[in-house]
Amino acid sequence: MADKYNAETIITETQKRISNAFDVFDHESNKTVDVREIGTIIRSLGCFPSEAELHDVIAELEEEEPTGFVRYEKFLPTVTKILLERKFRPIPEDLLLQAFEVLDQQKRGHLEPEELTKYLTQEGEPFTQEEMDEMLSAAVDPDKNVILYKDFVSMMTFDDSR
Amino acid sequence: MGCGTSIAVENQTRPSETDGSIKQPSPALTIKAAILIQRWYRRYVARLEMRRRYTWNIFQSIEYAGEQDQLQLSSFFSFMLDNFTQINGNGPDLISHLLDSVVDPLTEEVRQLKQEQIVVPESYSGPHLSFPLSVTDTNALLCAFKEEQTLHGKYVLQLLYETKKFLKQMPNVIYLSTSYAKEITICGDLHGSLDDLLLIFYKNGLPSAENPYVFNGDFVDRGKKSTEIIIILFAFLLLYPDHMHLNRGNHEDHIMNLRYGFTREVMQKYKTHGREILQVFQDVFSLLPLATVIDNKVLIVHGGISDKTDLDFLSTVERHKVKSALRVPKRSIDDLSVRACSRSSSRHSGRSRLDSPHTSGRTSRASRRRKKHCTKQGSCSSSSSSSSSSSSSMCSPRVSSRNTPRRPPPSPSLPSPTDVLQVPFLDSFVSLEPPEPPREELEWQQVVDILWSDPKNHNGCSLNAFRGGGCYFGPDVTQTLLQKHGLCLLIRSHECKQEGYELCHNGQVITIFSASNYYEEGSNRGAYIKLGPELVPRFFQYQVSRSTRKLTLHQKVRVAEGSALRALKEKLYAHRSELMAAFQQYDIDNTGRISTSEWAQVVESVLRLDLPWRTLRPRLARLGADGNVEYKSCFEDISLGELIPPVTPNLAETLYRYRTDLEIIFNIIDKDHSGQISIEEFRQTWKLFSSHLGVAVNDQAIDDMARSIDFNKDGSIDFNEFLEAFRVVHKLDVKEQQQG
């Protein structure tokens, strides 16, 4: 029968979600994942950590002597806490839009690919060339060769929520 | 939390632009904005990666489940072989007759003469081949196939007979050297994907004396252009016999071809000569070499190895006798002087064993021994008496393409004998050594191991419990074999890899897979290896794209995901009754809803695909207002097409689930490939099949259905039409198509 929402249920449900996500990346079915996939797993669970925040989490999850793998026994409690505390909250669409507008000083409604590349590969927590290329491939309007960021944000947010 | 607020505040206090100069935002603001975008985008990419991964898992799980179905089918054949001598009540053993190659009264020479007499009509606009082949011929073939032309049956037969002649004088293991060429190119599975082959030739050049190639098996099945690929490969083989090398794969096997599409493709493209063409293919496939060795250092085989693999023994095997890896040479009763019951415990400890309803016909070494030894108890049928001349039974292929099987395979529960048998003799027991398996079986085993094995990360060599060959081999097995023969590297194929290749066993094993988009557009890359005298492999990846506009990563994931989810929904549909019954057990008050937990549990217990159901739930089922899953919603998207025969939903579901198997069986029964079988054959086959599966189907319902399918009342059924009825329609797709 359907469960009522209480603290226990929420914790169990959360843990099962975490377990599912972990299993997707547990290639050898031995309850370990490659440490380099931790970011992907945590983010796919709905968190939006910055790279710096992620590094802290990974440091917590790694073994005393780093093996390159993270075990489920450590992963579960740490990530459960993260999810229940709602750390690394999602970025709402309008805020994202504002960020783009900040970069678009002239209020043109669009950004040049070179501009965006400069900002995102030099400022903040810089993108790698690969990340930049991939974003551009999705963001640049093929006809006008600019980034219509309003459309871009809408499309990505929709896609993300599916 | 801080980020958002501060941007909003700073926006308001920022002075508006008055002059035309380009103002840079304040550095602090820029950094904040950049970080925000980066954070958000990285999370987006992570979600995409998650979707890509579970899409991959879905495809693999379903492929794995499909192989389980193949197991069902194979065990069904064994069941029939062992338990039914005749279906029609007269005539020779129908099943053996079905499974045996067509016994052609004509000798090979006569057949070849007849083929030369085939006249190619004036109207034929495809390529003409002249033997011995020249570069003109191979170019003509490539051009023609690019333009979707078909090579005339006469030339196909000619090509096949020439290839057969050529392969007969080749050894089992081919030794190559890099000293004469710059580099050797090694390609993996192609599976009928002509686009991939053409792309490889485009990127890497055509085969020639300066550009040698090794193709590592699985040229046919699954893809739609298997015939074109095999024709091209054989043509190059004849043209450059010293520089073009083909290894046999597990799909170069006429029984696999029945299920996975090659047989169908040939019959569709060659209505007149198809049967003969398939016949010759059967022989040619079994004549393909089994392994290639480069510079005495690099071993190339299609599947892998086992702890029994021995290259010296492999060289002596009569490979042409192993027509199909799925047919185990049965032991004759003469091999044994005494039959006895074994009482030892299973040697497959650690593997869970479930009871199988059919122990007869099981072909693992252990079970065959048991069968021989337990005839006193009468629990197993005596295999030799029921089958006719070709003494072999069907076995099932490798079950999993992963490192460890995700679920315990339904292996027969057998106490398998250890080294000593206790034989009841008078009042006591006598110890007997079990007999050595006959040479034929050992040879078969060597071949099957080469074609079907998979590497895994744990040490040891574990057999697939259903059959006597093919296994999962660990790093220690690799190490031992390489050392034994002074080799340094094993290159194999057989498993699809997302990047087209993968290393394992500390770099001693490379998997190379050359069919890109194997599961779906965008699912994986293909790759090939180039190996020079220094024997350091270089990898080249590619991906065929059907649309002219390049898909972004996001679009690729979406397409692949859509396809995987469709396949998954079909699986749910195929098990609808079971699922509903299980759902309703949790839904006592009949609200139509159960918790996510319960839903996930039920789905896994029925489908047993070991997938992350919670993560997938939003794509498969709706939530009600109270946050629980409306379980009926997971069937909503699918509807069965127009049903020709009026059948109950239950029967419809069963027929839908097993339609592939039925198709294979019908194709086998339909020896002249006319598309028709008699009603009686249909009824009998279905009855057998359903009783074997333990499916309760009303006899009357089947009879009615059979009669209703026979439209012109001439006593025969067009089974292709019949099977067409059991295609499903995805309603969402239809809606999208209507809107788009």
mmCIF file of N, CA, C and O in Angstrom, chain B residues 77-86 92-97 99-100 327-333 361 371-372 381-394:
data_model
loop_
_atom_site.group_PDB
_atom_site.id
_atom_site.type_symbol
_atom_site.label_atom_id
_atom_site.label_comp_id
_atom_site.label_asym_id
_atom_site.label_seq_id
_atom_site.Cartn_x
_atom_site.Cartn_y
_atom_site.Cartn_z
ATOM 1 N N PHE B 77 14.678 -26.989 -28.976
ATOM 2 C CA PHE B 77 15.098 -27.903 -30.024
ATOM 3 C C PHE B 77 15.613 -29.211 -29.435
ATOM 4 O O PHE B 77 15.313 -30.293 -29.918
ATOM 5 N N SER B 78 16.394 -29.053 -28.386
ATOM 6 C CA SER B 78 16.912 -30.256 -27.738
ATOM 7 C C SER B 78 15.762 -31.103 -27.216
ATOM 8 O O SER B 78 15.762 -32.317 -27.343
ATOM 9 N N PHE B 79 14.833 -30.421 -26.623
ATOM 10 C CA PHE B 79 13.642 -31.085 -26.082
ATOM 11 C C PHE B 79 12.951 -31.867 -27.186
ATOM 12 O O PHE B 79 12.602 -33.033 -27.032
ATOM 13 N N MET B 80 12.764 -31.224 -28.304
ATOM 14 C CA MET B 80 12.105 -31.901 -29.409
ATOM 15 C C MET B 80 12.933 -33.074 -29.895
ATOM 16 O O MET B 80 12.421 -34.157 -30.117
ATOM 17 N N LEU B 81 14.225 -32.837 -30.062
ATOM 18 C CA LEU B 81 15.113 -33.890 -30.537
ATOM 19 C C LEU B 81 15.036 -35.117 -29.657
ATOM 20 O O LEU B 81 15.007 -36.239 -30.126
ATOM 21 N N ASP B 82 14.984 -34.868 -28.376
ATOM 22 C CA ASP B 82 15.069 -35.995 -27.468
ATOM 23 C C ASP B 82 13.738 -36.666 -27.206
ATOM 24 O O ASP B 82 13.684 -37.803 -26.795
ATOM 25 N N ASN B 83 12.680 -35.966 -27.381
ATOM 26 C CA ASN B 83 11.410 -36.526 -26.960
ATOM 27 C C ASN B 83 10.431 -36.857 -28.072
ATOM 28 O O ASN B 83 9.457 -37.550 -27.866
ATOM 29 N N PHE B 84 10.686 -36.327 -29.224
ATOM 30 C CA PHE B 84 9.727 -36.592 -30.286
ATOM 31 C C PHE B 84 10.429 -37.116 -31.519
ATOM 32 O O PHE B 84 11.231 -36.434 -32.118
ATOM 33 N N THR B 85 10.120 -38.299 -31.871
ATOM 34 C CA THR B 85 10.788 -38.822 -33.053
ATOM 35 C C THR B 85 10.124 -38.289 -34.313
ATOM 36 O O THR B 85 10.751 -37.994 -35.286
ATOM 37 N N GLN B 86 8.835 -38.188 -34.265
ATOM 38 C CA GLN B 86 8.156 -37.687 -35.450
ATOM 39 C C GLN B 86 7.074 -36.702 -35.044
ATOM 40 O O GLN B 86 6.416 -36.856 -34.049
ATOM 41 N N PRO B 92 10.682 -39.484 -41.621
ATOM 42 C CA PRO B 92 11.830 -39.496 -40.703
ATOM 43 C C PRO B 92 11.682 -38.433 -39.629
ATOM 44 O O PRO B 92 10.795 -37.595 -39.687
ATOM 45 N N ASP B 93 12.538 -38.494 -38.700
ATOM 46 C CA ASP B 93 12.564 -37.551 -37.610
ATOM 47 C C ASP B 93 12.548 -36.119 -38.143
ATOM 48 O O ASP B 93 13.527 -35.635 -38.707
ATOM 49 N N LEU B 94 11.441 -35.470 -37.933
ATOM 50 C CA LEU B 94 11.262 -34.146 -38.523
ATOM 51 C C LEU B 94 12.294 -33.152 -38.032
ATOM 52 O O LEU B 94 12.869 -32.385 -38.789
ATOM 53 N N ILE B 95 12.541 -33.173 -36.746
ATOM 54 C CA ILE B 95 13.399 -32.139 -36.191
ATOM 55 C C ILE B 95 14.842 -32.281 -36.659
ATOM 56 O O ILE B 95 15.467 -31.315 -37.072
ATOM 57 N N SER B 96 15.326 -33.506 -36.613
ATOM 58 C CA SER B 96 16.683 -33.708 -37.124
ATOM 59 C C SER B 96 16.729 -33.301 -38.579
ATOM 60 O O SER B 96 17.667 -32.656 -39.036
ATOM 61 N N HIS B 97 15.703 -33.700 -39.255
ATOM 62 C CA HIS B 97 15.591 -33.371 -40.670
ATOM 63 C C HIS B 97 15.634 -31.856 -40.854
ATOM 64 O O HIS B 97 16.264 -31.341 -41.756
ATOM 65 N N LEU B 99 16.947 -29.637 -38.780
ATOM 66 C CA LEU B 99 18.180 -29.004 -38.353
ATOM 67 C C LEU B 99 19.381 -29.447 -39.168
ATOM 68 O O LEU B 99 20.385 -28.763 -39.216
ATOM 69 N N ASP B 100 19.260 -30.583 -39.770
ATOM 70 C CA ASP B 100 20.379 -31.026 -40.585
ATOM 71 C C ASP B 100 20.461 -30.180 -41.843
ATOM 72 O O ASP B 100 19.476 -29.664 -42.310
ATOM 73 N N ARG B 327 25.844 -26.823 -32.047
ATOM 74 C CA ARG B 327 25.509 -28.244 -32.126
ATOM 75 C C ARG B 327 26.653 -29.031 -31.524
ATOM 76 O O ARG B 327 27.737 -29.118 -32.087
ATOM 77 N N VAL B 328 26.364 -29.611 -30.389
ATOM 78 C CA VAL B 328 27.401 -30.348 -29.678
ATOM 79 C C VAL B 328 27.463 -31.758 -30.225
ATOM 80 O O VAL B 328 26.437 -32.397 -30.382
ATOM 81 N N PRO B 329 28.653 -32.245 -30.513
ATOM 82 C CA PRO B 329 28.714 -33.645 -30.932
ATOM 83 C C PRO B 329 28.285 -34.535 -29.773
ATOM 84 O O PRO B 329 28.838 -34.443 -28.682
ATOM 85 N N LYS B 330 27.274 -35.337 -30.032
ATOM 86 C CA LYS B 330 26.793 -36.207 -28.961
ATOM 87 C C LYS B 330 27.684 -37.414 -28.864
ATOM 88 O O LYS B 330 28.192 -37.890 -29.850
ATOM 89 N N ARG B 331 27.767 -37.876 -27.672
ATOM 90 C CA ARG B 331 28.537 -39.106 -27.526
ATOM 91 C C ARG B 331 27.653 -40.285 -27.889
ATOM 92 O O ARG B 331 26.484 -40.303 -27.574
ATOM 93 N N SER B 332 28.244 -41.226 -28.519
ATOM 94 C CA SER B 332 27.447 -42.421 -28.793
ATOM 95 C C SER B 332 27.582 -43.347 -27.594
ATOM 96 O O SER B 332 28.520 -43.273 -26.815
ATOM 97 N N ILE B 333 26.631 -44.242 -27.507
ATOM 98 C CA ILE B 333 26.600 -45.137 -26.357
ATOM 99 C C ILE B 333 27.823 -46.041 -26.328
ATOM 100 O O ILE B 333 28.243 -46.506 -25.287
ATOM 101 N N GLY B 361 18.982 -33.352 -23.162
ATOM 102 C CA GLY B 361 19.452 -32.470 -24.207
ATOM 103 C C GLY B 361 20.358 -31.374 -23.713
ATOM 104 O O GLY B 361 20.914 -30.622 -24.470
ATOM 105 N N LYS B 371 23.677 -37.703 -18.065
ATOM 106 C CA LYS B 371 22.673 -38.371 -18.871
ATOM 107 C C LYS B 371 23.101 -39.780 -19.192
ATOM 108 O O LYS B 371 22.343 -40.700 -19.084
ATOM 109 N N LYS B 372 24.333 -39.918 -19.590
ATOM 110 C CA LYS B 372 24.829 -41.240 -19.907
ATOM 111 C C LYS B 372 24.746 -42.142 -18.700
ATOM 112 O O LYS B 372 24.410 -43.302 -18.798
ATOM 113 N N SER B 381 16.229 -39.022 -20.871
ATOM 114 C CA SER B 381 15.941 -39.868 -22.024
ATOM 115 C C SER B 381 17.249 -40.288 -22.646
ATOM 116 O O SER B 381 18.266 -39.623 -22.537
ATOM 117 N N SER B 382 17.187 -41.383 -23.299
ATOM 118 C CA SER B 382 18.387 -41.847 -23.975
ATOM 119 C C SER B 382 18.498 -41.102 -25.283
ATOM 120 O O SER B 382 17.658 -41.214 -26.148
ATOM 121 N N SER B 383 19.526 -40.315 -25.371
ATOM 122 C CA SER B 383 19.576 -39.401 -26.493
ATOM 123 C C SER B 383 19.833 -40.103 -27.816
ATOM 124 O O SER B 383 19.334 -39.721 -28.833
ATOM 125 N N SER B 384 20.604 -41.124 -27.781
ATOM 126 C CA SER B 384 21.022 -41.676 -29.067
ATOM 127 C C SER B 384 19.896 -42.375 -29.795
ATOM 128 O O SER B 384 19.902 -42.466 -30.997
ATOM 129 N N SER B 385 18.929 -42.858 -29.079
ATOM 130 C CA SER B 385 17.915 -43.633 -29.787
ATOM 131 C C SER B 385 16.944 -42.773 -30.554
ATOM 132 O O SER B 385 16.390 -43.185 -31.546
ATOM 133 N N SER B 386 16.754 -41.558 -30.092
ATOM 134 C CA SER B 386 15.711 -40.773 -30.737
ATOM 135 C C SER B 386 16.215 -39.995 -31.943
ATOM 136 O O SER B 386 15.489 -39.765 -32.874
ATOM 137 N N SER B 387 17.457 -39.613 -31.932
ATOM 138 C CA SER B 387 17.903 -38.799 -33.065
ATOM 139 C C SER B 387 18.391 -39.693 -34.177
ATOM 140 O O SER B 387 18.739 -40.835 -33.975
ATOM 141 N N SER B 388 18.412 -39.144 -35.317
ATOM 142 C CA SER B 388 18.820 -39.940 -36.478
ATOM 143 C C SER B 388 20.295 -39.722 -36.757
ATOM 144 O O SER B 388 21.078 -39.495 -35.868
ATOM 145 N N SER B 389 20.652 -39.756 -37.976
ATOM 146 C CA SER B 389 22.066 -39.844 -38.348
ATOM 147 C C SER B 389 22.958 -38.797 -37.707
ATOM 148 O O SER B 389 23.965 -39.110 -37.106
ATOM 149 N N SER B 390 22.596 -37.565 -37.814
ATOM 150 C CA SER B 390 23.513 -36.577 -37.239
ATOM 151 C C SER B 390 23.321 -36.573 -35.743
ATOM 152 O O SER B 390 22.296 -36.180 -35.225
ATOM 153 N N SER B 391 24.295 -37.061 -35.062
ATOM 154 C CA SER B 391 24.127 -37.169 -33.619
ATOM 155 C C SER B 391 24.647 -35.923 -32.965
ATOM 156 O O SER B 391 25.800 -35.813 -32.604
ATOM 157 N N SER B 392 23.789 -34.977 -32.873
ATOM 158 C CA SER B 392 24.181 -33.796 -32.116
ATOM 159 C C SER B 392 22.938 -33.136 -31.579
ATOM 160 O O SER B 392 21.837 -33.413 -32.027
ATOM 161 N N SER B 393 23.105 -32.305 -30.602
ATOM 162 C CA SER B 393 21.948 -31.615 -30.057
ATOM 163 C C SER B 393 22.261 -30.134 -30.019
ATOM 164 O O SER B 393 23.403 -29.718 -30.168
ATOM 165 N N MET B 394 21.243 -29.372 -29.818
ATOM 166 C CA MET B 394 21.416 -27.937 -29.771
ATOM 167 C C MET B 394 21.933 -27.540 -28.411
ATOM 168 O O MET B 394 21.601 -28.116 -27.403
#
